[in-house]
């Protein structure tokens, strides 16, 4: 597509990966870490004796090669292993009000936090305090509450199983299930949708299954950027002749072609491997209808697995009825694909002997994503594609231990079995009422009901929707305490009292009274393994996350608490022994099994066709998504999807480039179809404003962006997160899981108010 001469925007014709990736690694290292330390650090990522890469949750092959890291994993590691320090001297130089005017990149680029700090309103600065005082103040703030549900225990997905387990124990012994966590903004529709369908809220495949699949369906994920190690797997599959069908409104380079930096031949000849055999550019939010269309076609081809359906499933007739009632006209209009395209994809699926279906945020961040996840399962169940080699469902998790944190109990809606087990092991009655999700926590803060916020990692306020309301809600808090490696904007949204507690990162050596400790994490495929840092800590004042959680617990619950918090922190084996007791049948012999290189797989019943649903079968969920059209019938409204660039990790912005999408040195762009640009009297390269479509305040506007013509469906727009989060209304969320609809934001595109052009 012809790009106008727009500064920083040009076509990227190369493959994903390749020399560009290697150069970018070198660049990331050069800027952030001492090369020797960083190089050694990188070589031990994802090795049996090394640390788990904090980049993503894609699993490691059994025979870990010495190069199981990737460009973006390298950036994540280098960003943590930086030599920059956000020391008390740095905070002395800048008031909080001044720091708030900085970019997200600049705030985090101050470097690693080195000492506990407390906000001082008189000087508008963070000032150093001792750990003892930090714990004591947190203890008093929590004890001062009238009701434990006035506290919110937020968690991001990097914390280890050990830290996460202690965190949920602290919250529940304190008396609340308020565990909003980053899953609520991410794969919650997976956790909510899958259990009704297959009896478990996790993926069913293993990495080995990818060697046996002859078809891989990719819905709404961008692996070249967000799960780069997956590219090796997709490339192998493609070379073997497996078909890969991509469903994505944007033509993502990594799904088109990929050159492996590890393949000497491809690098030398500058050749690459084509990835997707077919690319379906559906409309934003069109997935459920596309999949229902595919099922209609599969039924017409009589390609279903009747034996599997009768032996293992319930609800088939209701599904057939619902599909019959759905017209092709509706499917075409809602999916943006033609009947012929859908029938073509269905034909490939009908012929496949073993299919894996992968999906990411392009699927989960809409108004009816839990229902859409269930439609994906319906498609797989039609042909018995769950619970046999080479087949299954593969949600691509985000943070490196987001799945593990959930497994060990960080959940605002805990299952009764977990609470019963906590009661039996620890001898207390845990709270039973459901707690808050992220959005519910923000609403409770707004109403003044939630008064204390604890953050175990993450950048809560920047990751969440609607900064106008969310930032104001943060400022209403009586007390906030942030456990973090680096400063970010959330830490600067100070309420009455705010603390900043610096913790060790994954890459760092963790020494406790009992010696050097390893932690454990669970990847996207339910593999649990140990992770051991090897760098010297960024400061000698850092504490590990388990030690910080235990310190808070002692201060809140008293030194004579029935849980021996200090003893647990002295030797993490003891924490794992408790996890094994609380989750019998899941973490049995935990300590033994994590000492085996590569770790172990948690039980995944659907992989063995055991369905822990009410019917005892896998359920077809006929429910047709009817969340309503976000455009509300207004032809002026377009749908914006918000994405990650290649140079960012969620709210952490490493740099300004998005290489595979051909954007360099800037992030203030929005991609649109050329006809939509023309229809508004604009040209590619014009300065525009984006306004939330149904906001009556007129405040929810992103100003002065540049519109760039790209090959994407009519009516669709794409721009980067978090700059566009101001356009996402707090109310716009998946009806069942509460996940914000970050990927279908109704907006209006118009010439920039100031009228200036590039
Ligand atoms: N380097 C790096 N790695 C990461 C992260 C990071 O920020 N940087 N983040 C981590 C986290 S927490 C997560 S959750 C994952 C995120 O990994 P992804 O799920 O890949 O995340 P996104 O960048 O949000 O990309 C979503 C993709 O969905 C497509 N899409 C948008 N709307 C739709 C739609 O309606 N339908 C379909 N079919 N596709 C759509 C977009 O074009 C894009 O290709 O990555 C993890 N890994
Ligand atoms: N518009 C839009 N919004 C989105 C999304 C989207 O696609 N579009 N995606 C959503 C998704 S999928 C997610 S998961 C959320 C992400 O939400 P979060 O998980 O809250 O955000 P992150 O940006 O991953 O958090 C970065 C911060 O984590 C801290 N940190 C890093 N490493 C460590 C560590 O080892 N320990 C501790 N304690 N702290 C650490 C650092 O201080 C850093 O500033 O954002 C969501 N928001
Ligand atoms: Mo995520």
PDB file of C-alpha atoms in Angstrom, residues 52-59 155-158 181-195 198-205 210 219-223 225-230 357-365 370 373 377 393-408 410-412 506 521-527 602 604 606 644 649-650 737 739:
ATOM      1  CA  UNK A  52      12.950 -18.107  33.409  1.00  0.00           C
ATOM      2  CA  UNK A  53      12.877 -15.356  30.824  1.00  0.00           C
ATOM      3  CA  UNK A  54      10.484 -12.657  32.066  1.00  0.00           C
ATOM      4  CA  UNK A  55       9.489 -11.929  28.460  1.00  0.00           C
ATOM      5  CA  UNK A  56       6.547 -14.235  27.842  1.00  0.00           C
ATOM      6  CA  UNK A  57       4.884 -17.483  28.858  1.00  0.00           C
ATOM      7  CA  UNK A  58       5.748 -19.552  25.769  1.00  0.00           C
ATOM      8  CA  UNK A  59       7.265 -22.875  26.932  1.00  0.00           C
ATOM      9  CA  UNK A 155      -0.910  -8.602  41.208  1.00  0.00           C
ATOM     10  CA  UNK A 156       0.815  -8.528  37.844  1.00  0.00           C
ATOM     11  CA  UNK A 157       1.910 -11.801  36.293  1.00  0.00           C
ATOM     12  CA  UNK A 158       5.641 -11.781  36.890  1.00  0.00           C
ATOM     13  CA  UNK A 181      -4.893  -9.043  38.736  1.00  0.00           C
ATOM     14  CA  UNK A 182      -3.530  -8.477  35.267  1.00  0.00           C
ATOM     15  CA  UNK A 183      -5.431 -11.573  34.081  1.00  0.00           C
ATOM     16  CA  UNK A 184      -8.563  -9.488  34.456  1.00  0.00           C
ATOM     17  CA  UNK A 185      -7.270  -7.349  31.584  1.00  0.00           C
ATOM     18  CA  UNK A 186      -5.878 -10.230  29.589  1.00  0.00           C
ATOM     19  CA  UNK A 187      -6.997 -13.884  29.449  1.00  0.00           C
ATOM     20  CA  UNK A 188      -9.961 -13.716  31.847  1.00  0.00           C
ATOM     21  CA  UNK A 189     -12.336 -14.781  29.017  1.00  0.00           C
ATOM     22  CA  UNK A 190     -10.205 -17.928  28.821  1.00  0.00           C
ATOM     23  CA  UNK A 191     -10.529 -18.540  32.558  1.00  0.00           C
ATOM     24  CA  UNK A 192     -14.282 -17.886  32.383  1.00  0.00           C
ATOM     25  CA  UNK A 193     -15.118 -19.437  28.993  1.00  0.00           C
ATOM     26  CA  UNK A 194     -13.114 -22.646  28.981  1.00  0.00           C
ATOM     27  CA  UNK A 195     -14.334 -24.244  32.246  1.00  0.00           C
ATOM     28  CA  UNK A 198     -13.947 -28.347  28.764  1.00  0.00           C
ATOM     29  CA  UNK A 199     -13.819 -28.206  32.554  1.00  0.00           C
ATOM     30  CA  UNK A 200     -10.601 -26.242  32.911  1.00  0.00           C
ATOM     31  CA  UNK A 201      -9.554 -22.651  32.283  1.00  0.00           C
ATOM     32  CA  UNK A 202      -6.232 -23.448  30.646  1.00  0.00           C
ATOM     33  CA  UNK A 203      -4.898 -24.615  27.315  1.00  0.00           C
ATOM     34  CA  UNK A 204      -4.835 -28.325  26.508  1.00  0.00           C
ATOM     35  CA  UNK A 205      -1.777 -28.621  24.254  1.00  0.00           C
ATOM     36  CA  UNK A 210       2.951 -28.765  17.489  1.00  0.00           C
ATOM     37  CA  UNK A 219      -6.569 -16.025  15.930  1.00  0.00           C
ATOM     38  CA  UNK A 220      -5.655 -12.553  17.129  1.00  0.00           C
ATOM     39  CA  UNK A 221      -2.054 -12.837  18.213  1.00  0.00           C
ATOM     40  CA  UNK A 222       1.177 -11.353  16.928  1.00  0.00           C
ATOM     41  CA  UNK A 223       3.875 -13.895  17.748  1.00  0.00           C
ATOM     42  CA  UNK A 225       6.572  -9.461  18.631  1.00  0.00           C
ATOM     43  CA  UNK A 226       4.864 -10.961  21.659  1.00  0.00           C
ATOM     44  CA  UNK A 227       5.874 -14.624  21.657  1.00  0.00           C
ATOM     45  CA  UNK A 228       8.958 -14.639  19.424  1.00  0.00           C
ATOM     46  CA  UNK A 229      10.100 -18.083  20.555  1.00  0.00           C
ATOM     47  CA  UNK A 230       6.844 -19.407  19.119  1.00  0.00           C
ATOM     48  CA  UNK A 357      -6.044 -23.420  17.637  1.00  0.00           C
ATOM     49  CA  UNK A 358      -3.979 -20.561  19.110  1.00  0.00           C
ATOM     50  CA  UNK A 359      -5.359 -17.219  20.220  1.00  0.00           C
ATOM     51  CA  UNK A 360      -4.317 -14.030  21.947  1.00  0.00           C
ATOM     52  CA  UNK A 361      -5.564 -10.597  22.887  1.00  0.00           C
ATOM     53  CA  UNK A 362      -7.180 -10.023  19.478  1.00  0.00           C
ATOM     54  CA  UNK A 363      -9.754 -12.485  20.713  1.00  0.00           C
ATOM     55  CA  UNK A 364     -10.059 -11.834  24.437  1.00  0.00           C
ATOM     56  CA  UNK A 365     -10.434  -8.061  24.646  1.00  0.00           C
ATOM     57  CA  UNK A 370     -15.877 -15.376  26.866  1.00  0.00           C
ATOM     58  CA  UNK A 373     -13.579 -18.435  23.357  1.00  0.00           C
ATOM     59  CA  UNK A 377     -13.804 -24.723  21.464  1.00  0.00           C
ATOM     60  CA  UNK A 393      -6.608 -25.294  22.282  1.00  0.00           C
ATOM     61  CA  UNK A 394      -3.674 -22.977  22.946  1.00  0.00           C
ATOM     62  CA  UNK A 395      -4.390 -19.633  24.606  1.00  0.00           C
ATOM     63  CA  UNK A 396      -1.185 -17.585  24.441  1.00  0.00           C
ATOM     64  CA  UNK A 397      -0.710 -16.271  27.942  1.00  0.00           C
ATOM     65  CA  UNK A 398       0.899 -12.946  28.533  1.00  0.00           C
ATOM     66  CA  UNK A 399       3.132 -12.486  31.548  1.00  0.00           C
ATOM     67  CA  UNK A 400       5.670 -15.194  32.221  1.00  0.00           C
ATOM     68  CA  UNK A 401       3.864 -16.449  35.350  1.00  0.00           C
ATOM     69  CA  UNK A 402       0.363 -15.117  34.970  1.00  0.00           C
ATOM     70  CA  UNK A 403      -0.998 -18.669  34.712  1.00  0.00           C
ATOM     71  CA  UNK A 404       0.976 -19.872  37.741  1.00  0.00           C
ATOM     72  CA  UNK A 405      -0.197 -17.034  39.984  1.00  0.00           C
ATOM     73  CA  UNK A 406      -3.782 -18.082  39.275  1.00  0.00           C
ATOM     74  CA  UNK A 407      -3.016 -21.742  39.873  1.00  0.00           C
ATOM     75  CA  UNK A 408      -1.649 -21.004  43.359  1.00  0.00           C
ATOM     76  CA  UNK A 410      -4.407 -15.280  43.177  1.00  0.00           C
ATOM     77  CA  UNK A 411      -8.049 -15.143  42.066  1.00  0.00           C
ATOM     78  CA  UNK A 412     -10.868 -12.823  43.003  1.00  0.00           C
ATOM     79  CA  UNK A 506      14.082 -12.722  37.995  1.00  0.00           C
ATOM     80  CA  UNK A 521       6.857 -20.522  37.411  1.00  0.00           C
ATOM     81  CA  UNK A 522       4.224 -22.094  35.159  1.00  0.00           C
ATOM     82  CA  UNK A 523       4.184 -21.462  31.413  1.00  0.00           C
ATOM     83  CA  UNK A 524       1.268 -21.313  28.951  1.00  0.00           C
ATOM     84  CA  UNK A 525       1.297 -25.101  28.651  1.00  0.00           C
ATOM     85  CA  UNK A 526       1.120 -25.887  32.374  1.00  0.00           C
ATOM     86  CA  UNK A 527       4.808 -26.791  32.649  1.00  0.00           C
ATOM     87  CA  UNK A 602       0.517 -29.993  36.024  1.00  0.00           C
ATOM     88  CA  UNK A 604      -4.539 -31.026  32.468  1.00  0.00           C
ATOM     89  CA  UNK A 606      -8.888 -32.222  28.963  1.00  0.00           C
ATOM     90  CA  UNK A 644       1.668  -3.551  21.321  1.00  0.00           C
ATOM     91  CA  UNK A 649       6.448  -4.723  27.046  1.00  0.00           C
ATOM     92  CA  UNK A 650       2.911  -3.764  27.998  1.00  0.00           C
ATOM     93  CA  UNK A 737     -15.399 -11.880  32.489  1.00  0.00           C
ATOM     94  CA  UNK A 739     -12.137  -7.885  30.652  1.00  0.00           C
TER      95      UNK A 739
END
